Amino acid sequence: MRVGAVICLQVLAVRLGIVKALGTDRQGKLALWQVMARLMDQGSRLSSVRLAERHGVCDILGLDAFHEDHLYANLSWLSEHQEDIEKRLFKDRYGSLPPRLFLYDVTSSYLEGTCNALGAFGYNRDGKKGKRQIVVGLLTDSDGFPVSVRVFEGNTQDVKTVCDQISVLAQQFGVQEVIFVGDRGMLKQS
């Protein structure tokens, strides 16, 4: 059994405040494993289960046995708790002195299939004609440290995502003053 990678990633997750932000209950530990598994191997949920078995994850993280359906359910848990997790990470990183400069950009990712609630036809940056897509907006601090990520319908124009991200800064993180940097495709009006 190989345990070194999991122990190393666990130490990093503690130092970065990820363990604290996710919590130490079963769902938090499953979410932590999903992050670790993605860093170790870019596979499916099933491959994450198999990877866990080879690396002693249940023993190291204090989890009982799990299978891929537990990981899919955990993705729903993550979605429901995203704002709280982002708030905890933000508070842990900045305390009462939030940054004033934020960087923002969007990208799109095309989808195979038609069963994604946010999938829609829109401007496709990948040049994939006839594919539904989603739009992803990433908000970072001036050092590029992720602060928030949001997924939008695939036909959402870049400029339409900006107000949502400014609302996240003001309402979720309590930022009063902000310098917001984006490209001219998303900042067309004041």
N, CA and C of each residue as an Amber inpcrd file, in Angstrom:
protein
   570
   0.8430000  -1.1780000   0.0000000   0.0000000   0.0000000   0.0000000
   0.8910000   1.2440000   0.0000000   0.5420000   2.2080000  -0.8490000
   1.2940000   3.4580000  -0.9330000   0.5170000   4.5620000  -0.2210000
   1.1420000   5.2280000   0.7330000   0.4360000   6.2320000   1.5250000
   1.0790000   7.6110000   1.4520000   2.2660000   7.7210000   0.9070000
   3.0210000   8.9720000   0.9360000   2.3120000  10.1440000   0.2960000
   1.7330000   9.9350000  -0.8700000   1.0630000  11.0390000  -1.5740000
  -0.1270000  11.5560000  -0.7780000  -0.9000000  10.6510000  -0.2010000
  -2.0790000  11.0570000   0.5660000  -1.6740000  11.8230000   1.8220000
  -0.6470000  11.3480000   2.5200000  -0.1820000  12.0440000   3.7240000
   0.3520000  13.4250000   3.3680000   1.1150000  13.5240000   2.2980000
   1.6520000  14.8160000   1.8560000   0.5190000  15.7880000   1.5110000
  -0.4670000  15.3170000   0.7550000  -1.5930000  16.1830000   0.3780000
  -2.4390000  16.5620000   1.5850000  -2.5520000  15.6700000   2.5470000
  -3.3030000  15.9900000   3.7580000  -2.6130000  17.1100000   4.5430000
  -1.3040000  17.0330000   4.6590000  -0.5550000  18.0900000   5.3550000
  -0.7430000  19.4300000   4.6320000  -0.6510000  19.4240000   3.3150000
  -0.8690000  20.6570000   2.5460000  -2.2850000  21.1910000   2.7420000
  -3.2720000  20.2850000   2.7380000  -4.6650000  20.7060000   2.9040000
  -4.8880000  21.3460000   4.2760000  -4.2280000  20.8210000   5.2940000
  -4.3280000  21.4270000   6.6300000  -3.6980000  22.8160000   6.6120000
  -2.4880000  22.9320000   6.0570000  -1.7770000  24.2140000   6.0250000
  -2.5220000  25.2780000   5.2240000  -3.2030000  24.8600000   4.1490000
  -3.9360000  25.8040000   3.3060000  -5.3240000  26.1330000   3.8540000
  -5.7320000  25.4760000   4.9290000  -7.0440000  25.7300000   5.5200000
  -8.1770000  24.9740000   4.8540000  -7.8550000  24.0610000   3.9550000
  -8.8960000  23.3280000   3.2360000  -9.6270000  22.3720000   4.1750000
  -8.8960000  21.6850000   5.0310000  -9.5230000  20.7510000   5.9750000
 -10.4800000  21.5120000   6.8880000 -10.0480000  22.6350000   7.3860000
 -10.8850000  23.4620000   8.2710000 -12.1330000  23.9540000   7.5290000
 -11.9770000  24.3450000   6.2740000 -13.0970000  24.8650000   5.4970000
 -14.1110000  23.7760000   5.1500000 -13.6310000  22.5760000   4.8720000
 -14.5340000  21.4860000   4.5020000 -15.1810000  20.8310000   5.7110000
 -14.4970000  20.8590000   6.8490000 -15.0030000  20.2090000   8.0440000
 -14.4680000  18.7950000   8.1580000 -14.6780000  18.2080000   9.3080000
 -14.1090000  16.8890000   9.5710000 -15.1720000  15.8010000   9.6590000
 -16.4020000  16.1150000   9.2550000 -17.4090000  15.0560000   9.2070000
 -17.2120000  14.2260000   7.9350000 -18.0150000  13.2240000   7.7370000
 -17.8600000  12.3120000   6.6010000 -17.8810000  13.0520000   5.2700000
 -18.8120000  13.9820000   5.0940000 -18.9140000  14.7000000   3.8220000
 -17.6740000  15.5580000   3.5660000 -17.1770000  16.1930000   4.6150000
 -15.9560000  16.9880000   4.4720000 -14.7640000  16.1300000   4.0940000
 -14.6700000  14.9520000   4.7000000 -13.5640000  14.0430000   4.3860000
 -13.6830000  13.4840000   2.9750000 -14.9020000  13.1710000   2.5500000
 -15.0890000  12.7120000   1.1690000 -14.7200000  13.8180000   0.1740000
 -15.0990000  15.0480000   0.5070000 -14.7480000  16.1760000  -0.3700000
 -13.2350000  16.3580000  -0.4220000 -12.5880000  16.2340000   0.7180000
 -11.1330000  16.3360000   0.7490000 -10.5170000  15.2490000  -0.1300000
 -11.0390000  14.0370000  -0.0290000 -10.5010000  12.9700000  -0.8720000
 -10.7130000  13.2750000  -2.3590000 -11.8430000  13.8610000  -2.6990000
 -12.0800000  14.1830000  -4.1130000 -11.0550000  15.1970000  -4.6260000
 -10.6920000  16.1550000  -3.7890000  -9.6480000  17.1060000  -4.1670000
  -8.3180000  16.3740000  -4.3400000  -7.9790000  15.5670000  -3.3590000
  -6.7160000  14.8260000  -3.4180000  -6.6640000  13.8950000  -4.6370000
  -7.7450000  13.1850000  -4.8740000  -7.7840000  12.2310000  -5.9930000
  -7.6040000  12.9550000  -7.3190000  -8.1760000  14.1420000  -7.4370000
  -8.0420000  14.9180000  -8.6720000  -6.5920000  15.3520000  -8.8680000
  -5.9020000  15.6470000  -7.7920000  -4.4960000  16.0220000  -7.8970000
  -3.6050000  14.8250000  -8.2100000  -3.9720000  13.6720000  -7.6910000
  -3.1580000  12.4820000  -7.8870000  -3.3940000  11.8190000  -9.2400000
  -4.6500000  11.8320000  -9.7040000  -5.0040000  11.1420000 -10.9380000
  -6.2740000  11.7620000 -11.4880000  -6.2810000  12.1160000 -12.7420000
  -7.4050000  12.8390000 -13.3460000  -8.5250000  11.8990000 -13.7990000
  -8.9130000  10.9490000 -12.9750000  -9.8660000   9.9270000 -13.3830000
 -11.2980000  10.2150000 -12.9720000 -12.1120000   9.1970000 -13.1400000
 -13.5350000   9.2420000 -12.8160000 -13.7390000   9.0280000 -11.3160000
 -15.0040000   9.0770000 -10.8870000 -15.3170000   8.8010000  -9.4820000
 -14.9540000   7.3440000  -9.1580000 -15.2400000   6.4300000 -10.0850000
 -14.8910000   5.0260000  -9.8640000 -13.3810000   4.8560000  -9.7160000
 -12.6210000   5.5380000 -10.5430000 -11.1610000   5.4290000 -10.4170000
 -10.6780000   6.0540000  -9.1110000 -11.4010000   7.0580000  -8.5940000
 -11.0520000   7.6460000  -7.2870000 -11.2510000   6.6410000  -6.1600000
 -12.2930000   5.8230000  -6.2690000 -12.5420000   4.7820000  -5.2700000
 -11.4130000   3.7640000  -5.3120000 -11.0510000   3.3460000  -6.5090000
  -9.9650000   2.3630000  -6.6460000  -8.6340000   2.9340000  -6.1680000
  -8.4030000   4.2140000  -6.4600000  -7.1860000   4.8800000  -6.0100000
  -7.1390000   4.9210000  -4.4840000  -8.2840000   5.1960000  -3.8770000
  -8.3670000   5.2390000  -2.4120000  -7.9960000   3.8920000  -1.8020000
  -8.4460000   2.8220000  -2.4310000  -8.1460000   1.4840000  -1.9190000
  -6.6510000   1.1950000  -1.9690000  -5.9760000   1.6580000  -3.0270000
  -4.5370000   1.3990000  -3.1740000  -3.6800000   2.2810000  -2.2770000
  -4.2450000   3.3930000  -1.7790000  -3.4460000   4.3540000  -1.0150000
  -3.8730000   4.4860000   0.4440000  -4.6680000   3.5680000   0.9480000
  -5.0270000   3.5740000   2.3670000  -5.7850000   4.7980000   2.8150000
  -6.6010000   5.3650000   1.9450000  -7.2860000   6.6250000   2.2440000
  -8.2320000   6.5060000   3.4220000  -8.9760000   5.4210000   3.5090000
  -9.9330000   5.2830000   4.6210000  -9.2180000   5.3120000   5.9660000
  -8.0740000   4.6420000   6.0440000  -7.3150000   4.6400000   7.2950000
  -6.7190000   6.0170000   7.5920000  -6.1600000   6.6630000   6.5900000
  -5.4810000   7.9460000   6.7980000  -6.4730000   9.0640000   7.1230000
  -7.5950000   9.1160000   6.3830000  -8.5640000  10.1970000   6.5950000
  -9.6430000   9.8480000   7.6180000  -9.6380000   8.6110000   8.1020000
 -10.6430000   8.2070000   9.0800000 -12.0260000   8.0420000   8.4760000
 -12.0760000   7.4490000   7.3060000 -13.3440000   7.2090000   6.6130000
 -13.6970000   5.7320000   6.6540000 -15.0060000   5.4610000   6.6460000
 -15.4050000   4.0730000   6.4200000 -15.4680000   3.8490000   4.9070000
 -15.7560000   2.6500000   4.5000000 -15.7520000   2.3160000   3.0710000
 -16.7290000   3.2130000   2.3000000 -16.3800000   3.5100000   1.0530000
 -17.2600000   4.2990000   0.1920000 -17.1260000   3.8010000  -1.2390000
 -18.1350000   4.1430000  -2.0330000 -18.1040000   3.7940000  -3.4530000
 -18.4580000   5.0320000  -4.2720000 -18.4610000   4.8860000  -5.5880000
 -18.6010000   6.0700000  -6.4480000 -19.9150000   6.8030000  -6.2400000
 -20.9980000   6.1090000  -5.8840000 -22.2590000   6.8080000  -5.6350000
 -22.1440000   7.7580000  -4.4400000 -21.3430000   7.3780000  -3.4450000
 -21.0990000   8.2760000  -2.3150000 -20.3810000   9.5350000  -2.7910000
 -19.4470000   9.3880000  -3.7340000 -18.7050000  10.5500000  -4.2400000
 -19.6030000  11.4480000  -5.0800000 -20.4940000  10.8540000  -5.8820000
 -21.4440000  11.6760000  -6.6490000 -22.3680000  12.4490000  -5.7080000
 -22.8480000  11.7880000  -4.6610000 -23.6890000  12.4720000  -3.6700000
 -22.8970000  13.5770000  -2.9810000 -21.6070000  13.3490000  -2.7780000
 -20.7570000  14.3460000  -2.1490000 -20.6170000  15.5940000  -3.0280000
 -20.6500000  15.4270000  -4.3340000 -20.6160000  16.5900000  -5.2270000
 -21.8390000  17.4770000  -4.9970000 -22.9950000  16.8590000  -4.7530000
 -24.1970000  17.6440000  -4.4280000 -24.0140000  18.3710000  -3.1010000
 -23.4320000  17.6840000  -2.1270000 -23.1540000  18.3160000  -0.8340000
 -22.2320000  19.5200000  -1.0180000 -21.1940000  19.3480000  -1.8310000
 -20.2740000  20.4550000  -2.0980000 -20.9960000  21.6330000  -2.7340000
 -21.8660000  21.3490000  -3.6810000 -22.6150000  22.4070000  -4.3410000
 -23.4890000  23.1660000  -3.3410000 -24.1560000  22.4310000  -2.4620000
 -25.0250000  23.0540000  -1.4560000 -24.2350000  23.8860000  -0.4440000
 -22.9820000  23.5330000  -0.1870000 -22.1700000  24.2000000   0.8370000
 -21.0700000  25.0830000   0.2510000 -21.1010000  25.3100000  -1.0480000
 -20.0320000  26.0590000  -1.7120000 -19.7950000  27.4260000  -1.0910000
 -20.8450000  28.1920000  -0.8820000 -20.6630000  29.5400000  -0.3300000
 -20.0320000  29.5130000   1.0550000 -20.4830000  28.6110000   1.9060000
 -19.9160000  28.5090000   3.2540000 -18.4410000  28.1220000   3.2040000
 -18.1000000  27.1800000   2.3200000 -16.7050000  26.7510000   2.1830000
 -15.8540000  27.9040000   1.6840000 -16.3500000  28.6310000   0.6780000
 -15.6030000  29.7860000   0.1660000 -15.4300000  30.8510000   1.2480000
 -16.4710000  31.0960000   2.0440000 -16.3770000  32.0850000   3.1290000
 -15.3020000  31.6860000   4.1430000 -15.2860000  30.4080000   4.5200000
 -14.2930000  29.9420000   5.4960000 -12.8740000  30.0890000   4.9530000
 -12.6790000  29.7100000   3.6870000 -11.3490000  29.8470000   3.0740000
 -10.9390000  31.3210000   3.0040000 -11.8860000  32.1840000   2.6400000
 -11.6210000  33.6250000   2.5270000 -11.2320000  34.1970000   3.8890000
 -12.0280000  33.8670000   4.9140000 -11.7510000  34.3830000   6.2610000
 -10.4210000  33.8600000   6.7840000 -10.1250000  32.6000000   6.5340000
  -8.8710000  32.0120000   6.9880000  -7.6790000  32.6930000   6.3120000
  -7.8160000  33.0320000   5.0570000  -6.7020000  33.6210000   4.3110000
  -6.5180000  35.1120000   4.6180000  -7.6180000  35.8610000   4.7390000
  -7.5140000  37.3250000   4.8330000  -7.9200000  37.9020000   6.1810000
  -8.5890000  37.1350000   7.0100000  -9.0380000  37.6700000   8.2940000
  -9.9800000  38.8360000   8.0940000  -9.7160000  39.9360000   8.8040000
 -10.5840000  41.1150000   8.6860000 -10.0450000  42.1350000   7.6850000
  -8.9640000  41.7940000   6.9760000  -8.3800000  42.7030000   5.9860000
  -8.4300000  42.0920000   4.5850000  -9.6130000  42.1480000   3.9500000
  -9.7090000  41.5550000   2.6240000  -8.8990000  42.3600000   1.6050000
  -8.4720000  41.7040000   0.5520000  -7.7350000  42.4350000  -0.4850000
  -8.6630000  43.4260000  -1.1950000  -8.0690000  44.3610000  -1.9040000
  -8.8550000  45.3250000  -2.6720000  -8.7730000  45.0600000  -4.1670000
  -7.7710000  44.3100000  -4.5810000  -7.5860000  44.0310000  -6.0010000
  -7.9740000  42.5840000  -6.2850000  -8.8610000  42.4100000  -7.2540000
  -9.3060000  41.0870000  -7.6580000  -9.1730000  40.9510000  -9.1680000
  -8.8670000  39.7540000  -9.5940000  -8.7530000  39.4410000 -11.0120000
  -9.8790000  38.4760000 -11.3690000 -10.4190000  38.6370000 -12.5670000
 -11.5560000  37.8240000 -12.9690000 -11.4540000  37.4710000 -14.4420000
 -11.7790000  36.2380000 -14.7400000 -11.8490000  35.8230000 -16.1350000
 -12.8630000  34.7000000 -16.2640000 -13.3240000  34.5040000 -17.4800000
 -14.2710000  33.4360000 -17.7720000 -13.7090000  32.5360000 -18.8630000
 -14.1810000  31.3340000 -18.8630000 -13.8740000  30.3950000 -19.9300000
 -15.1160000  29.5550000 -20.1470000 -15.0730000  28.7290000 -21.1610000
 -16.1840000  27.8130000 -21.3970000 -15.6260000  26.4140000 -21.5680000
 -16.4730000  25.4540000 -21.3400000 -16.0930000  24.0670000 -21.5270000
 -17.2550000  23.3610000 -22.2200000 -16.9680000  22.7240000 -23.3270000
 -18.0450000  22.0600000 -24.0510000 -18.3790000  20.7260000 -23.3970000
 -19.5800000  20.2700000 -23.6470000 -20.0990000  19.0590000 -23.0240000
 -20.4320000  18.0220000 -24.0790000 -20.2050000  16.7850000 -23.7380000
 -20.7200000  15.6720000 -24.5350000 -22.0540000  15.3030000 -23.9080000
 -23.0530000  15.0740000 -24.7050000 -24.3580000  14.7260000 -24.1790000
 -25.2420000  15.9460000 -24.0170000 -26.4460000  15.7340000 -23.5070000
 -27.4310000  16.8150000 -23.4350000 -28.0850000  16.9490000 -22.0670000
 -27.6030000  16.2560000 -21.0590000 -28.2970000  16.2000000 -19.7690000
 -27.7070000  17.1150000 -18.7030000 -27.0640000  18.1940000 -19.0840000
 -26.5330000  19.1340000 -18.1060000 -27.4930000  20.3120000 -18.0230000
 -27.9660000  20.6130000 -16.8170000 -28.9540000  21.6740000 -16.6240000
 -28.4490000  23.0400000 -17.0990000 -27.1460000  23.2860000 -17.0270000
 -26.5930000  24.5750000 -17.4350000 -26.0680000  24.5610000 -18.8720000
 -26.0480000  23.3940000 -19.4980000 -25.5390000  23.2780000 -20.8540000
 -26.4290000  24.0130000 -21.8460000 -25.8120000  24.8290000 -22.6790000
 -26.5540000  25.5780000 -23.6960000 -25.5970000  25.9170000 -24.8370000
 -26.1770000  26.2420000 -25.9770000 -25.3550000  26.6620000 -27.1050000
 -25.0090000  28.1370000 -26.9280000 -23.7410000  28.4690000 -27.1020000
 -23.2780000  29.8360000 -26.9530000 -21.9530000  30.0030000 -27.6570000
 -21.2880000  31.1390000 -27.4130000 -19.9800000  31.3820000 -28.0190000
 -18.9980000  30.3540000 -27.4810000 -18.4870000  29.5170000 -28.3550000
 -17.6340000  28.4130000 -27.9400000 -16.1750000  28.7530000 -28.1920000
 -15.4220000  28.9500000 -27.1260000 -14.0070000  29.3090000 -27.2220000
 -13.1520000  28.1690000 -27.7680000 -13.6710000  26.9350000 -27.6900000
 -12.9340000  25.7720000 -28.1820000 -13.1640000  25.5170000 -29.6650000
 -14.0670000  26.2690000 -30.2750000 -14.3620000  26.0740000 -31.6930000
 -15.1340000  24.7930000 -31.9710000 -15.8030000  24.2540000 -30.9740000
 -16.5780000  23.0270000 -31.1430000 -17.9940000  23.3920000 -31.5790000
 -18.2750000  23.2070000 -32.8190000 -19.6070000  23.5160000 -33.3420000
 -20.5790000  22.4040000 -32.9590000 -21.8040000  22.7940000 -32.6450000
 -22.8430000  21.8230000 -32.3330000 -22.7440000  21.2010000 -30.9560000
 -21.9550000  21.7750000 -30.0660000 -21.8060000  21.2370000 -28.7040000
 -22.3630000  22.2300000 -27.6850000 -23.1160000  21.7080000 -26.7480000
 -23.5380000  22.5460000 -25.6220000 -22.3080000  22.8140000 -24.7600000
 -22.3940000  23.8520000 -23.9540000 -21.2650000  24.2180000 -23.1140000
 -21.7600000  24.8300000 -21.8210000 -20.8270000  25.0140000 -20.8900000
 -21.0480000  25.7930000 -19.6830000 -20.0170000  26.9180000 -19.6800000
 -20.3190000  27.9800000 -18.9690000 -19.3950000  29.1050000 -18.8070000
 -18.9490000  29.1060000 -17.3510000 -17.6350000  29.2360000 -17.1280000
 -17.0740000  29.2000000 -15.7850000 -16.3650000  30.5260000 -15.5220000
 -16.7040000  31.1710000 -14.4060000 -16.0620000  32.4140000 -14.0000000
 -15.2100000  32.1870000 -12.7710000 -13.9290000  32.5670000 -12.8620000
 -13.0030000  32.3880000 -11.7410000 -12.5610000  33.7530000 -11.2370000
 -12.7540000  33.9790000  -9.9470000 -12.3690000  35.2070000  -9.2720000
 -11.1840000  34.8930000  -8.3720000 -10.0930000  35.6570000  -8.5140000
  -8.9010000  35.4270000  -7.6950000  -8.4720000  36.7360000  -7.0360000
  -7.5620000  36.5990000  -6.0630000  -6.9390000  37.8020000  -5.5140000
  -5.7900000  38.2040000  -6.4380000  -5.0620000  39.2300000  -6.0780000
  -3.9970000  39.7530000  -6.9560000  -2.8390000  38.7720000  -7.1270000
  -2.7150000  37.7950000  -6.2240000  -1.6720000  36.7770000  -6.3530000
  -2.1340000  35.5640000  -7.1520000  -3.3880000  35.5890000  -7.5950000
  -3.9270000  34.4600000  -8.3460000  -4.5200000  33.3730000  -7.4680000
  -4.6490000  33.6490000  -6.1610000  -5.2510000  32.6780000  -5.2450000
  -6.7600000  32.6640000  -5.4670000  -7.3630000  31.5100000  -5.7810000
  -8.8130000  31.4680000  -6.0540000  -9.6340000  31.9220000  -4.8570000
 -10.6190000  32.7550000  -5.1400000 -11.5250000  33.2560000  -4.1170000
 -12.9150000  32.6660000  -4.3100000 -13.3510000  32.5900000  -5.5630000
 -14.6910000  32.1080000  -5.8580000 -14.7430000  31.6050000  -7.2960000
 -15.5460000  30.6020000  -7.5160000 -15.7890000  30.1090000  -8.8700000
 -17.2950000  29.9230000  -9.0350000 -17.8050000  30.3220000 -10.1770000
 -19.2300000  30.1600000 -10.4730000 -19.3770000  29.5710000 -11.8720000
 -20.4140000  28.7540000 -12.0170000 -20.7240000  28.1520000 -13.3100000
 -22.0350000  28.7520000 -13.7920000 -22.0400000  29.1770000 -15.0550000
 -23.2000000  29.8310000 -15.6550000 -23.6960000  29.0190000 -16.8390000
 -24.9180000  29.3060000 -17.2580000 -25.4520000  28.6740000 -18.4580000
 -24.5210000  28.9580000 -19.6310000 -24.4650000  28.0060000 -20.5410000
 -23.5290000  28.0700000 -21.6580000 -23.7350000  29.2110000 -22.6290000
 -24.8820000  29.8560000 -22.5910000 -25.1200000  30.9820000 -23.4890000
 -25.0210000  32.3290000 -22.7710000 -24.4350000  32.3420000 -21.5780000
 -24.2690000  33.5760000 -20.8110000 -23.0810000  34.3680000 -21.3600000
 -23.3260000  35.6180000 -21.6870000 -22.2460000  36.4820000 -22.1810000
 -21.3330000  36.8540000 -21.0120000 -20.0450000  37.0340000 -21.3220000
 -19.0500000  37.3510000 -20.2920000 -19.4830000  38.5190000 -19.4220000
 -19.9500000  39.5890000 -20.0450000 -20.3120000  40.8010000 -19.3140000
 -21.4370000  40.5350000 -18.3080000 -22.3040000  39.5800000 -18.5800000
 -23.4160000  39.2640000 -17.6730000 -22.9530000  38.5600000 -16.3970000
 -21.7420000  38.0150000 -16.3940000 -21.2460000  37.3060000 -15.2110000
 -20.6180000  38.2470000 -14.1890000 -20.2300000  39.4350000 -14.6290000
 -19.4790000  40.3600000 -13.7760000 -20.2870000  40.8000000 -12.5540000
 -21.5360000  41.1570000 -12.7490000 -22.3600000  41.6210000 -11.6180000
 -22.5010000  40.5450000 -10.5530000 -22.6360000  39.2910000 -10.9850000
 -22.7180000  38.1950000 -10.0170000 -21.4570000  38.1240000  -9.1710000
 -20.3110000  38.2790000  -9.7930000 -19.0540000  38.1800000  -9.0430000
 -18.8640000  39.3740000  -8.1120000 -19.2700000  40.5500000  -8.5280000
 -19.1830000  41.7150000  -7.6440000 -20.1320000  41.5380000  -6.4510000
 -21.3010000  40.9570000  -6.6970000 -22.2310000  40.6560000  -5.5940000
 -21.6240000  39.6610000  -4.6190000 -20.9110000  38.6560000  -5.1450000
 -20.2350000  37.6890000  -4.2740000 -19.2490000  38.4180000  -3.3670000
 -18.4550000  39.3300000  -3.9510000 -17.4770000  40.0720000  -3.1530000
 -18.1580000  40.8890000  -2.0550000 -19.2250000  41.5850000  -2.4170000
 -19.8880000  42.4640000  -1.4580000 -20.7060000  41.6900000  -0.4310000
 -21.5520000  40.7830000  -0.8860000 -22.4920000  40.1210000   0.0100000
 -21.8850000  38.9240000   0.7460000 -21.1370000  38.1080000   0.0280000
 -20.6030000  36.8890000   0.6470000 -19.3580000  37.1700000   1.4780000
 -18.4910000  38.0640000   0.9670000 -17.2120000  38.3030000   1.6380000
 -17.1350000  39.6540000   2.3390000 -18.1420000  40.5020000   2.1910000
 -18.1660000  41.7850000   2.8820000 -17.1170000  42.7780000   2.4120000
 -16.6770000  42.6580000   1.1820000 -15.6740000  43.5740000   0.6420000
 -16.3600000  44.9100000   0.3410000 -15.8230000  45.9920000   0.8890000
 -16.4130000  47.3210000   0.7280000 -15.8320000  48.0720000  -0.4700000
 -14.5180000  47.9700000  -0.6380000 -13.8430000  48.6580000  -1.7430000
 -13.1440000  47.6190000  -2.5930000 -13.2240000  47.8090000  -3.9010000
 -12.6540000  46.8020000  -4.7820000 -12.1140000  47.4330000  -6.0580000
 -10.9950000  46.9080000  -6.4910000 -10.4930000  47.1780000  -7.8310000
 -10.6830000  45.8650000  -8.5730000 -11.4820000  45.8910000  -9.6080000
 -11.8800000  44.6890000 -10.3210000 -11.2510000  44.7300000 -11.7030000
 -10.4110000  43.7390000 -12.0090000  -9.7200000  43.7120000 -13.2900000
 -10.2940000  42.6030000 -14.1590000 -10.7260000  42.9760000 -15.3420000
 -11.2150000  42.0070000 -16.3170000 -10.8590000  42.5100000 -17.7040000
 -11.0590000  41.6890000 -18.7160000 -10.7400000  42.1320000 -20.0630000
 -11.8960000  42.9490000 -20.6560000 -11.6500000  43.5570000 -21.7980000
 -12.6590000  44.4600000 -22.3570000 -13.9110000  43.7340000 -22.8220000
 -13.8310000  42.4320000 -22.9810000 -15.0210000  41.6720000 -23.3460000
 -16.0410000  41.5950000 -22.2400000 -15.6080000  41.7850000 -21.0020000
 -16.5390000  41.6840000 -19.8800000 -16.7820000  43.0220000 -19.1910000
 -15.9820000  44.0060000 -19.4660000 -16.1440000  45.3170000 -18.8190000
 -16.4970000  46.3590000 -19.8790000 -17.7210000  46.2800000 -20.3950000
 -18.1360000  47.1710000 -21.4810000 -18.8620000  48.3980000 -20.9830000
 -19.2580000  48.3850000 -19.7210000 -19.9600000  49.5450000 -19.1780000
 -19.5710000  49.7050000 -17.7170000 -19.8140000  50.8720000 -17.1830000
 -19.4270000  51.1040000 -15.7780000 -20.3590000  50.3930000 -14.8340000
